[in-house]
Tab-separated table of C-alpha atoms and ligand atoms in Angstrom:
chain	number	residue	atom	x	y	z
A	1	UNK	CA	-44.699	-9.534	-8.057
A	2	UNK	CA	-44.313	-8.268	-4.671
A	3	UNK	CA	-41.720	-9.697	-1.929
A	4	UNK	CA	-43.153	-8.643	2.013
A	5	UNK	CA	-42.885	-9.814	4.878
A	6	UNK	CA	-38.891	-9.165	5.006
A	7	UNK	CA	-38.572	-9.082	8.467
A	8	UNK	CA	-35.546	-5.948	7.927
A	9	UNK	CA	-35.867	-4.243	4.880
A	10	UNK	CA	-32.505	-2.661	3.857
A	11	UNK	CA	-33.183	-0.163	1.730
A	12	UNK	CA	-29.579	1.789	1.235
A	13	UNK	CA	-31.541	4.190	-0.245
A	14	UNK	CA	-30.248	8.297	-0.108
A	15	UNK	CA	-27.367	8.804	-2.388
A	16	UNK	CA	-23.651	7.690	-0.820
A	17	UNK	CA	-22.589	7.399	2.262
A	18	UNK	CA	-19.551	9.644	3.458
A	19	UNK	CA	-17.766	9.641	5.902
A	20	UNK	CA	-19.941	9.208	9.967
A	21	UNK	CA	-23.122	8.623	7.563
A	22	UNK	CA	-21.620	5.307	7.028
A	23	UNK	CA	-23.949	3.110	7.880
A	24	UNK	CA	-27.365	4.124	7.533
A	25	UNK	CA	-28.782	1.275	6.374
A	26	UNK	CA	-32.875	2.546	5.607
A	27	UNK	CA	-34.080	-0.454	7.495
A	28	UNK	CA	-38.191	-0.931	6.994
A	29	UNK	CA	-38.953	-3.950	9.735
A	30	UNK	CA	-41.629	-6.252	8.071
A	31	UNK	CA	-40.653	-4.290	4.698
A	32	UNK	CA	-42.308	-5.051	1.084
A	33	UNK	CA	-41.417	-4.129	-2.514
A	34	UNK	CA	-42.544	-3.644	-5.881
A	35	UNK	CA	-41.096	-4.576	-8.970
A	36	UNK	CA	-42.186	-3.851	-12.525
A	37	UNK	CA	-39.846	-5.073	-14.967
A	38	UNK	CA	-36.754	-5.302	-14.644
A	39	UNK	CA	-37.544	-2.273	-11.701
A	40	UNK	CA	-38.518	-1.459	-8.419
A	41	UNK	CA	-41.574	0.281	-8.268
A	42	UNK	CA	-42.419	1.025	-4.759
A	43	UNK	CA	-40.936	0.155	-1.150
A	44	UNK	CA	-42.124	0.541	1.681
A	45	UNK	CA	-43.952	-1.729	5.016
A	46	UNK	CA	-45.553	-4.892	3.935
A	47	UNK	CA	-49.215	-3.342	5.570
A	48	UNK	CA	-48.719	-0.123	2.981
A	49	UNK	CA	-47.819	-2.223	-0.288
A	50	UNK	CA	-50.573	-5.499	0.052
A	51	UNK	CA	-53.162	-2.815	0.798
A	52	UNK	CA	-52.549	-0.687	-2.476
A	53	UNK	CA	-51.043	-2.961	-4.807
A	54	UNK	CA	-54.107	-6.243	-3.980
A	55	UNK	CA	-53.172	-7.582	-7.296
A	56	UNK	CA	-49.840	-7.950	-7.603
A	57	UNK	CA	-48.266	-11.309	-8.025
A	58	UNK	CA	-46.547	-12.065	-4.406
A	59	UNK	CA	-42.941	-13.901	-3.380
A	60	UNK	CA	-43.027	-14.131	0.540
A	61	UNK	CA	-40.038	-13.800	1.970
A	62	UNK	CA	-40.802	-15.612	5.184
A	63	UNK	CA	-39.599	-12.745	7.266
A	64	UNK	CA	-35.692	-13.348	6.484
A	65	UNK	CA	-34.014	-9.527	5.647
A	66	UNK	CA	-33.681	-8.073	2.052
A	67	UNK	CA	-31.050	-6.329	0.312
A	68	UNK	CA	-29.512	-4.734	-2.450
A	69	UNK	CA	-27.301	-7.025	-4.455
A	70	UNK	CA	-23.715	-7.349	-3.239
A	71	UNK	CA	-22.097	-4.697	-5.968
A	72	UNK	CA	-18.062	-5.917	-5.749
A	73	UNK	CA	-16.040	-2.876	-7.668
A	74	UNK	CA	-12.586	-4.025	-8.111
A	75	UNK	CA	-12.048	-8.264	-9.293
A	76	UNK	CA	-9.173	-9.144	-11.215
A	77	UNK	CA	-11.934	-12.141	-12.151
A	78	UNK	CA	-10.594	-13.060	-15.719
A	79	UNK	CA	-7.579	-15.325	-15.942
A	80	UNK	CA	-6.378	-18.572	-17.227
A	81	UNK	CA	-4.361	-20.899	-15.336
A	82	UNK	CA	-3.299	-21.344	-11.988
A	83	UNK	CA	-0.542	-20.392	-8.920
A	84	UNK	CA	-1.063	-22.890	-6.270
A	85	UNK	CA	2.876	-23.758	-6.426
A	86	UNK	CA	3.192	-20.205	-5.733
A	87	UNK	CA	1.669	-20.248	-2.411
A	88	UNK	CA	2.762	-23.016	-1.369
A	89	UNK	CA	6.606	-20.520	-2.161
A	90	UNK	CA	5.214	-18.274	-0.384
A	91	UNK	CA	4.175	-19.716	2.664
A	92	UNK	CA	7.738	-21.142	2.199
A	93	UNK	CA	9.112	-17.683	2.787
A	94	UNK	CA	9.489	-16.028	-1.154
A	95	UNK	CA	7.419	-12.658	-0.824
A	96	UNK	CA	4.610	-11.238	-3.488
A	97	UNK	CA	6.897	-8.949	-4.783
A	98	UNK	CA	9.950	-11.514	-5.002
A	99	UNK	CA	8.260	-14.398	-6.830
A	100	UNK	CA	7.200	-10.915	-9.296
A	101	UNK	CA	10.972	-10.159	-9.479
A	102	UNK	CA	11.246	-13.463	-10.911
A	103	UNK	CA	9.157	-13.471	-13.317
A	104	UNK	CA	6.760	-15.470	-11.600
A	105	UNK	CA	3.651	-13.614	-10.040
A	106	UNK	CA	0.708	-11.391	-12.502
A	107	UNK	CA	2.945	-12.930	-15.277
A	108	UNK	CA	3.179	-16.111	-14.992
A	109	UNK	CA	-0.659	-16.073	-15.573
A	110	UNK	CA	0.017	-13.593	-18.150
A	111	UNK	CA	1.887	-17.034	-19.886
A	112	UNK	CA	-1.136	-18.948	-19.450
A	113	UNK	CA	-3.355	-16.267	-19.846
A	114	UNK	CA	-2.056	-15.188	-23.409
A	115	UNK	CA	-1.987	-19.136	-24.784
A	116	UNK	CA	-5.683	-19.111	-24.056
A	117	UNK	CA	-7.767	-18.707	-27.228
A	118	UNK	CA	-11.200	-16.572	-25.830
A	119	UNK	CA	-13.464	-19.509	-25.761
A	120	UNK	CA	-10.617	-20.891	-23.429
A	121	UNK	CA	-10.924	-17.389	-21.335
A	122	UNK	CA	-14.670	-17.651	-21.121
A	123	UNK	CA	-14.557	-20.958	-20.218
A	124	UNK	CA	-12.494	-20.565	-17.668
A	125	UNK	CA	-14.070	-17.223	-16.097
A	126	UNK	CA	-17.453	-18.427	-16.079
A	127	UNK	CA	-17.409	-21.090	-13.153
A	128	UNK	CA	-16.497	-18.234	-11.468
A	129	UNK	CA	-18.925	-15.708	-12.232
A	130	UNK	CA	-21.908	-17.728	-11.096
A	131	UNK	CA	-20.122	-18.810	-8.008
A	132	UNK	CA	-19.534	-15.121	-7.345
A	133	UNK	CA	-23.817	-14.539	-8.541
A	134	UNK	CA	-24.786	-17.402	-5.832
A	135	UNK	CA	-23.316	-15.826	-3.088
A	136	UNK	CA	-25.105	-12.602	-3.209
A	137	UNK	CA	-22.981	-10.441	-5.982
A	138	UNK	CA	-24.729	-9.536	-8.682
A	139	UNK	CA	-22.338	-6.255	-10.513
A	140	UNK	CA	-19.258	-7.578	-10.654
A	141	UNK	CA	-16.073	-5.009	-12.383
A	142	UNK	CA	-13.596	-7.297	-13.856
A	143	UNK	CA	-9.689	-5.724	-15.095
A	144	UNK	CA	-7.782	-7.208	-18.305
A	145	UNK	CA	-4.138	-7.183	-17.216
A	146	UNK	CA	-2.944	-10.093	-17.306
A	147	UNK	CA	-2.711	-9.838	-21.749
A	148	UNK	CA	0.599	-7.084	-21.673
A	149	UNK	CA	-0.177	-6.197	-25.267
A	150	UNK	CA	-2.467	-4.963	-27.448
A	151	UNK	CA	-3.987	-8.003	-28.476
A	152	UNK	CA	-3.874	-10.109	-25.445
A	153	UNK	CA	-5.677	-7.574	-23.684
A	154	UNK	CA	-7.928	-6.624	-25.859
A	155	UNK	CA	-9.313	-10.017	-25.539
A	156	UNK	CA	-9.742	-9.969	-21.977
A	157	UNK	CA	-11.626	-7.181	-23.010
A	158	UNK	CA	-14.010	-8.531	-25.295
A	159	UNK	CA	-14.089	-12.250	-23.172
A	160	UNK	CA	-15.766	-9.731	-20.939
A	161	UNK	CA	-18.015	-7.828	-22.806
A	162	UNK	CA	-19.560	-11.780	-23.752
A	163	UNK	CA	-19.253	-12.984	-20.602
A	164	UNK	CA	-21.743	-9.735	-19.286
A	165	UNK	CA	-24.236	-10.637	-22.533
A	166	UNK	CA	-24.324	-14.380	-22.303
A	167	UNK	CA	-24.093	-14.144	-18.361
A	168	UNK	CA	-26.770	-13.365	-14.861
A	169	UNK	CA	-24.081	-11.736	-13.248
A	170	UNK	CA	-23.936	-8.035	-14.878
A	171	UNK	CA	-20.181	-6.495	-15.537
A	172	UNK	CA	-18.317	-3.423	-15.425
A	173	UNK	CA	-14.886	-3.522	-17.371
A	174	UNK	CA	-11.572	-2.101	-16.944
A	175	UNK	CA	-8.701	-2.331	-18.975
A	176	UNK	CA	-5.629	-2.520	-16.997
A	177	UNK	CA	-2.810	-3.063	-19.545
A	178	UNK	CA	-0.967	-1.211	-16.659
A	179	UNK	CA	-0.880	-4.694	-14.416
A	180	UNK	CA	2.941	-5.408	-14.830
A	181	UNK	CA	5.220	-4.029	-16.893
A	182	UNK	CA	5.282	-7.342	-19.306
A	183	UNK	CA	8.562	-9.240	-20.185
A	184	UNK	CA	9.346	-7.940	-23.536
A	185	UNK	CA	9.623	-4.652	-21.192
A	186	UNK	CA	11.618	-5.472	-18.624
A	187	UNK	CA	14.770	-2.650	-19.023
A	188	UNK	CA	12.471	-0.481	-20.790
A	189	UNK	CA	9.189	0.007	-18.390
A	190	UNK	CA	9.141	3.960	-19.538
A	191	UNK	CA	8.742	2.680	-23.000
A	192	UNK	CA	5.810	0.327	-21.839
A	193	UNK	CA	4.468	3.251	-20.567
A	194	UNK	CA	4.327	5.422	-24.092
A	195	UNK	CA	3.470	2.691	-25.490
A	196	UNK	CA	0.383	2.635	-23.965
A	197	UNK	CA	-0.211	6.991	-23.965
A	198	UNK	CA	0.856	6.074	-27.604
A	199	UNK	CA	-0.737	2.966	-29.029
A	200	UNK	CA	-2.849	1.120	-26.533
A	201	UNK	CA	-5.623	4.129	-25.142
A	202	UNK	CA	-5.340	5.179	-28.966
A	203	UNK	CA	-6.358	1.466	-29.357
A	204	UNK	CA	-8.961	0.818	-26.745
A	205	UNK	CA	-10.879	3.698	-28.043
A	206	UNK	CA	-11.241	2.122	-31.396
A	207	UNK	CA	-12.568	-0.950	-30.152
A	208	UNK	CA	-14.715	1.134	-28.315
A	209	UNK	CA	-16.254	3.078	-30.733
A	210	UNK	CA	-16.521	-1.044	-33.101
A	211	UNK	CA	-18.551	-2.019	-30.322
A	212	UNK	CA	-21.512	0.518	-30.446
A	213	UNK	CA	-23.798	-1.306	-32.026
A	214	UNK	CA	-23.206	-4.039	-29.270
A	215	UNK	CA	-22.645	-1.888	-26.313
A	216	UNK	CA	-23.835	2.173	-27.506
A	217	UNK	CA	-20.903	4.826	-25.804
A	218	UNK	CA	-19.393	1.964	-23.918
A	219	UNK	CA	-16.067	3.392	-21.403
A	220	UNK	CA	-14.480	0.737	-20.328
A	221	UNK	CA	-12.041	2.248	-16.569
A	222	UNK	CA	-8.559	2.948	-16.983
A	223	UNK	CA	-6.494	1.208	-13.987
A	224	UNK	CA	-3.047	1.423	-13.107
A	225	UNK	CA	-1.068	-0.792	-10.179
A	226	UNK	CA	0.691	2.428	-8.671
A	227	UNK	CA	3.686	0.332	-6.909
A	228	UNK	CA	7.691	-0.079	-6.732
A	229	UNK	CA	7.985	-3.133	-9.354
A	230	UNK	CA	5.197	-2.528	-11.491
A	231	UNK	CA	4.452	1.675	-12.688
A	232	UNK	CA	5.824	4.552	-10.952
A	233	UNK	CA	3.897	7.668	-9.452
A	234	UNK	CA	4.874	9.372	-13.256
A	235	UNK	CA	4.339	6.652	-14.910
A	236	UNK	CA	0.973	5.981	-13.535
A	237	UNK	CA	0.189	9.835	-13.941
A	238	UNK	CA	1.024	9.643	-17.764
A	239	UNK	CA	-0.834	6.713	-18.412
A	240	UNK	CA	-3.813	7.599	-16.420
A	241	UNK	CA	-3.193	11.701	-17.839
A	242	UNK	CA	-3.843	10.019	-21.471
A	243	UNK	CA	-6.208	7.883	-20.339
A	244	UNK	CA	-8.472	11.178	-19.133
A	245	UNK	CA	-7.749	12.829	-22.530
A	246	UNK	CA	-9.385	10.321	-24.395
A	247	UNK	CA	-12.811	10.884	-22.495
A	248	UNK	CA	-12.299	7.426	-19.784
A	249	UNK	CA	-13.360	7.837	-16.196
A	250	UNK	CA	-10.106	5.848	-14.063
A	251	UNK	CA	-8.833	3.585	-11.301
A	252	UNK	CA	-5.612	2.482	-9.885
A	253	UNK	CA	-3.730	0.269	-7.418
A	254	UNK	CA	-2.543	2.404	-4.503
A	255	UNK	CA	-0.604	1.165	-1.903
A	256	UNK	CA	-1.065	-2.395	-1.584
A	257	UNK	CA	2.713	-2.686	-0.298
A	258	UNK	CA	4.826	0.566	-0.904
A	259	UNK	CA	3.019	3.746	0.000
A	260	UNK	CA	3.648	6.294	-3.446
A	261	UNK	CA	1.739	8.617	-3.921
A	262	UNK	CA	-1.282	6.722	-6.079
A	263	UNK	CA	-4.072	8.311	-3.878
A	264	UNK	CA	-3.701	11.783	-4.260
A	265	UNK	CA	-2.720	11.389	-7.643
A	266	UNK	CA	-6.003	9.403	-8.245
A	267	UNK	CA	-7.827	12.344	-6.289
A	268	UNK	CA	-5.859	15.206	-8.163
A	269	UNK	CA	-7.249	13.385	-12.040
A	270	UNK	CA	-10.987	12.953	-9.857
A	271	UNK	CA	-10.565	9.122	-10.548
A	272	UNK	CA	-13.497	7.117	-9.512
A	273	UNK	CA	-11.727	5.234	-7.480
A	274	UNK	CA	-8.642	4.740	-5.521
A	275	UNK	CA	-8.162	0.666	-4.269
A	276	UNK	CA	-6.601	-1.515	-1.561
A	277	UNK	CA	-4.859	0.850	0.483
A	278	UNK	CA	-2.627	-0.134	2.910
A	279	UNK	CA	0.122	1.720	3.204
A	280	UNK	CA	-1.590	5.037	2.645
A	281	UNK	CA	-0.111	8.395	4.136
A	282	UNK	CA	-2.310	10.838	6.310
A	283	UNK	CA	-1.541	13.852	3.504
A	284	UNK	CA	-3.279	10.458	1.302
A	285	UNK	CA	-6.568	9.514	3.113
A	286	UNK	CA	-7.086	13.614	3.663
A	287	UNK	CA	-7.093	14.428	0.213
A	288	UNK	CA	-9.271	10.966	-0.151
A	289	UNK	CA	-11.449	12.493	1.743
A	290	UNK	CA	-12.021	15.909	0.408
A	291	UNK	CA	-12.340	14.498	-2.884
A	292	UNK	CA	-15.148	11.584	-4.086
A	293	UNK	CA	-12.698	9.447	-5.301
A	294	UNK	CA	-13.665	6.527	-3.259
A	295	UNK	CA	-11.184	4.366	-1.311
A	296	UNK	CA	-11.880	0.997	-2.194
A	297	UNK	CA	-11.041	-1.396	0.213
A	298	UNK	CA	-9.477	-5.093	-0.091
A	299	UNK	CA	-9.007	-7.242	3.352
A	300	UNK	CA	-9.069	-11.057	0.946
A	301	UNK	CA	-6.042	-9.029	-0.400
A	302	UNK	CA	-4.322	-8.937	3.086
A	303	UNK	CA	-5.996	-12.045	4.283
A	304	UNK	CA	-5.181	-14.137	1.556
A	305	UNK	CA	-1.193	-12.625	2.186
A	306	UNK	CA	-1.198	-13.914	5.277
A	307	UNK	CA	-0.096	-10.149	6.385
A	308	UNK	CA	-0.969	-8.153	9.452
A	309	UNK	CA	-2.007	-4.713	8.266
A	310	UNK	CA	-5.369	-4.156	6.685
A	311	UNK	CA	-6.833	-0.665	5.524
A	312	UNK	CA	-6.791	1.908	7.672
A	313	UNK	CA	-11.034	2.224	6.934
A	314	UNK	CA	-11.200	4.099	10.365
A	315	UNK	CA	-9.061	6.970	9.715
A	316	UNK	CA	-10.362	6.993	6.678
A	317	UNK	CA	-14.169	7.109	7.672
A	318	UNK	CA	-12.695	10.202	10.411
A	319	UNK	CA	-11.179	11.823	7.244
A	320	UNK	CA	-14.965	12.102	5.234
A	321	UNK	CA	-13.495	9.719	2.852
A	322	UNK	CA	-16.591	7.706	0.869
A	323	UNK	CA	-15.735	4.143	1.433
A	324	UNK	CA	-16.251	0.717	-0.619
A	325	UNK	CA	-15.156	-2.982	-0.028
A	326	UNK	CA	-14.385	-5.497	-3.167
A	327	UNK	CA	-13.383	-8.751	-3.546
A	328	UNK	CA	-10.216	-7.872	-5.960
A	329	UNK	CA	-10.821	-12.075	-6.972
A	330	UNK	CA	-7.685	-12.973	-8.050
A	331	UNK	CA	-5.757	-15.937	-8.310
A	332	UNK	CA	-2.310	-14.337	-6.900
A	333	UNK	CA	-3.453	-13.197	-3.661
A	334	UNK	CA	-7.170	-13.863	-3.560
A	335	UNK	CA	-8.597	-16.536	-5.377
A	336	UNK	CA	-11.989	-15.063	-3.486
A	337	UNK	CA	-15.019	-13.967	-5.325
A	338	UNK	CA	-17.663	-13.558	-1.767
A	339	UNK	CA	-18.131	-10.344	-0.780
A	340	UNK	CA	-20.073	-11.936	2.238
A	341	UNK	CA	-16.511	-13.226	3.763
A	342	UNK	CA	-14.931	-9.660	2.503
A	343	UNK	CA	-17.226	-8.507	5.171
A	344	UNK	CA	-16.667	-10.950	7.749
A	345	UNK	CA	-13.181	-9.768	7.248
A	346	UNK	CA	-13.967	-5.939	7.151
A	347	UNK	CA	-15.588	-6.014	10.330
A	348	UNK	CA	-12.829	-7.490	12.395
A	349	UNK	CA	-10.292	-6.583	11.108
A	350	UNK	CA	-11.421	-2.817	9.316
A	351	UNK	CA	-12.890	-2.612	12.254
A	352	UNK	CA	-16.690	-1.727	10.813
A	353	UNK	CA	-20.295	-2.462	11.992
A	354	UNK	CA	-22.319	-5.040	9.954
A	355	UNK	CA	-24.296	-2.168	8.515
A	356	UNK	CA	-20.869	0.311	7.697
A	357	UNK	CA	-20.141	-3.125	5.205
A	358	UNK	CA	-23.089	-3.429	4.257
A	359	UNK	CA	-23.550	-0.041	3.307
A	360	UNK	CA	-19.612	-0.394	2.125
A	361	UNK	CA	-20.522	-3.594	0.132
A	362	UNK	CA	-23.264	-1.860	-1.766
A	363	UNK	CA	-24.225	2.114	-2.505
A	364	UNK	CA	-21.025	2.652	-1.772
A	365	UNK	CA	-19.186	0.057	-4.041
A	366	UNK	CA	-21.923	1.047	-6.783
A	367	UNK	CA	-20.706	4.686	-6.500
A	368	UNK	CA	-16.842	3.316	-7.489
A	369	UNK	CA	-17.629	2.137	-10.260
A	370	UNK	CA	-19.709	4.508	-11.181
A	371	UNK	CA	-23.521	3.346	-11.516
A	372	UNK	CA	-24.517	4.814	-7.699
A	373	UNK	CA	-28.065	6.540	-10.001
A	374	UNK	CA	-28.866	2.440	-11.412
A	375	UNK	CA	-27.620	-0.407	-8.484
A	376	UNK	CA	-26.664	-0.198	-4.716
A	377	UNK	CA	-29.721	0.524	-3.130
A	378	UNK	CA	-33.496	-0.340	-2.774
A	379	UNK	CA	-35.746	2.460	-4.881
A	380	UNK	CA	-38.353	3.599	-7.065
A	381	UNK	CA	-36.977	3.670	-10.452
A	382	UNK	CA	-33.621	1.206	-9.448
A	383	UNK	CA	-32.820	-1.867	-10.698
A	384	UNK	CA	-34.293	-4.388	-9.107
A	385	UNK	CA	-31.059	-6.506	-7.998
A	386	UNK	CA	-31.905	-7.880	-4.942
A	387	UNK	CA	-31.372	-10.608	-2.001
A	388	UNK	CA	-33.049	-12.697	0.284
A	389	UNK	CA	-31.016	-14.044	2.307
A	390	UNK	CA	-31.576	-17.026	5.054
A	391	UNK	CA	-31.444	-14.543	7.891
A	392	UNK	CA	-33.777	-12.434	9.672
A	393	UNK	CA	-31.004	-10.074	11.353
A	394	UNK	CA	-28.649	-9.065	9.430
A	395	UNK	CA	-26.579	-8.625	11.489
A	396	UNK	CA	-25.559	-12.803	10.944
A	397	UNK	CA	-23.233	-10.850	7.567
A	398	UNK	CA	-19.730	-9.971	9.201
A	399	UNK	CA	-21.176	-11.994	12.502
A	400	UNK	CA	-20.996	-15.310	10.897
A	401	UNK	CA	-18.316	-16.481	7.600
A	402	UNK	CA	-17.671	-19.261	5.614
A	403	UNK	CA	-20.709	-20.233	4.590
A	404	UNK	CA	-23.091	-18.314	2.388
A	405	UNK	CA	-25.948	-16.925	4.004
A	406	UNK	CA	-28.071	-15.586	0.209
A	407	UNK	CA	-31.269	-17.898	-0.091
A	408	UNK	CA	-32.311	-16.268	-3.220
A	409	UNK	CA	-30.729	-13.555	-5.546
A	410	UNK	CA	-33.086	-11.289	-8.166
A	411	UNK	CA	-31.139	-9.610	-11.211
A	412	UNK	CA	-32.738	-7.504	-12.747
A	413	UNK	CA	-36.664	-8.440	-11.507
A	414	UNK	CA	-35.788	-12.251	-12.237
A	415	UNK	CA	-35.381	-15.171	-9.798
A	416	UNK	CA	-31.894	-16.489	-10.332
A	417	UNK	CA	-30.883	-18.565	-8.009
B	501	LIG	O1	-5.045	-6.330	-6.446
B	501	LIG	N1	-1.974	-5.737	-7.085
B	501	LIG	C1	-2.091	-6.185	-8.455
B	501	LIG	N2	-3.085	-6.946	-8.926
B	501	LIG	C2	-3.367	-7.932	-7.840
B	501	LIG	C3	-2.993	-9.286	-7.659
B	501	LIG	C4	-3.291	-10.019	-8.914
B	501	LIG	C5	-2.049	-11.687	-9.899
B	501	LIG	O2	-1.172	-11.269	-8.565
B	501	LIG	O3	-2.712	-11.586	-9.793
B	501	LIG	C6	-4.132	-7.442	-6.686
B	501	LIG	O4	-3.858	-7.668	-5.921
B	502	LIG	FE1	-5.487	-5.273	-8.017
């Protein structure tokens, strides 16, 4: 299929974009692209490709923007239950960490998720994933982390694999058994840490080996919530080191509310990404800038918590970091799976231009989940995951908010919306 007459074809070609390079859209005016099966075969101008491939079936983009599908590299999309009552408590003055310390927050979702069957978990999550796809996300990372015991964490992982297999939105799993201290270990966080290192990570390995026929080479990311009230820097180091030794790629939640040094730990351990980064110190920002660890900003989270402090994106870019954007979709801080809204927030509160926000939500987001070789840009040989917008100028992304500017979603070469 030949897609032609894109007012602006945003290719995002050339790999992840570091520091001041961010925002290189690889824009081709009146662009076209040729899809063969699930892959992109050629990219160029409409004039050139219509002459070179006269026999192809065509799809007229109608003078609208064509761009890569959004990649959402940080979500907690899989959960049971809801926390609307907590939202009200927060509006009445309770803080997120106070609610967590009182056994609510993540722990209330843990209670609902532990008691949900595999089928219930899948059924509650599927509509959220379908909505993400309609808003233009074609690949999303999804974390476990609402089980906090082995059986329930692995059931969540099983649900993520099943949703990936059965659905259109491609999912990348992350094992986040270190999302909170489970109630059973309330007075013994070190004991839970030891259990994760000595039993959790080996069990995760066994789980992956058992999936060989279904998902050869499955290696979920292992993530830790490094934060006051969750895991200390040393506990995070223990868990991530055990995971790395077992061959898993790493991620970390760092500096959402407090600066514990999680971002520098991520760099030291070669993590794929460090995420949140609100209270990040200058040395941590500099460490990220010297590394390939992607800095993932989640502007829906401070917005969702009605806080005024956001990720210091400009400082990260000045330090030469690779910056990406994600939703953080979760029932506590940010029930939003819409990357277009993330871009709108990023332009206002992270001071990104629309071009920078688009690159951070596509090619750099792909780098945050180790997939920049397959997705995140429109280049020959890459997966045909793309969007046709309803507008002719890409700057409407960021500029407009609250609606949906995606007209058509193409996933692995198939028109899916
Ligand atoms: O990224 N920080 C930890 N996890 C989520 C919140 C999860 C929840 O509240 O359920 C976050 O903000
Ligand atoms: Fe998170």
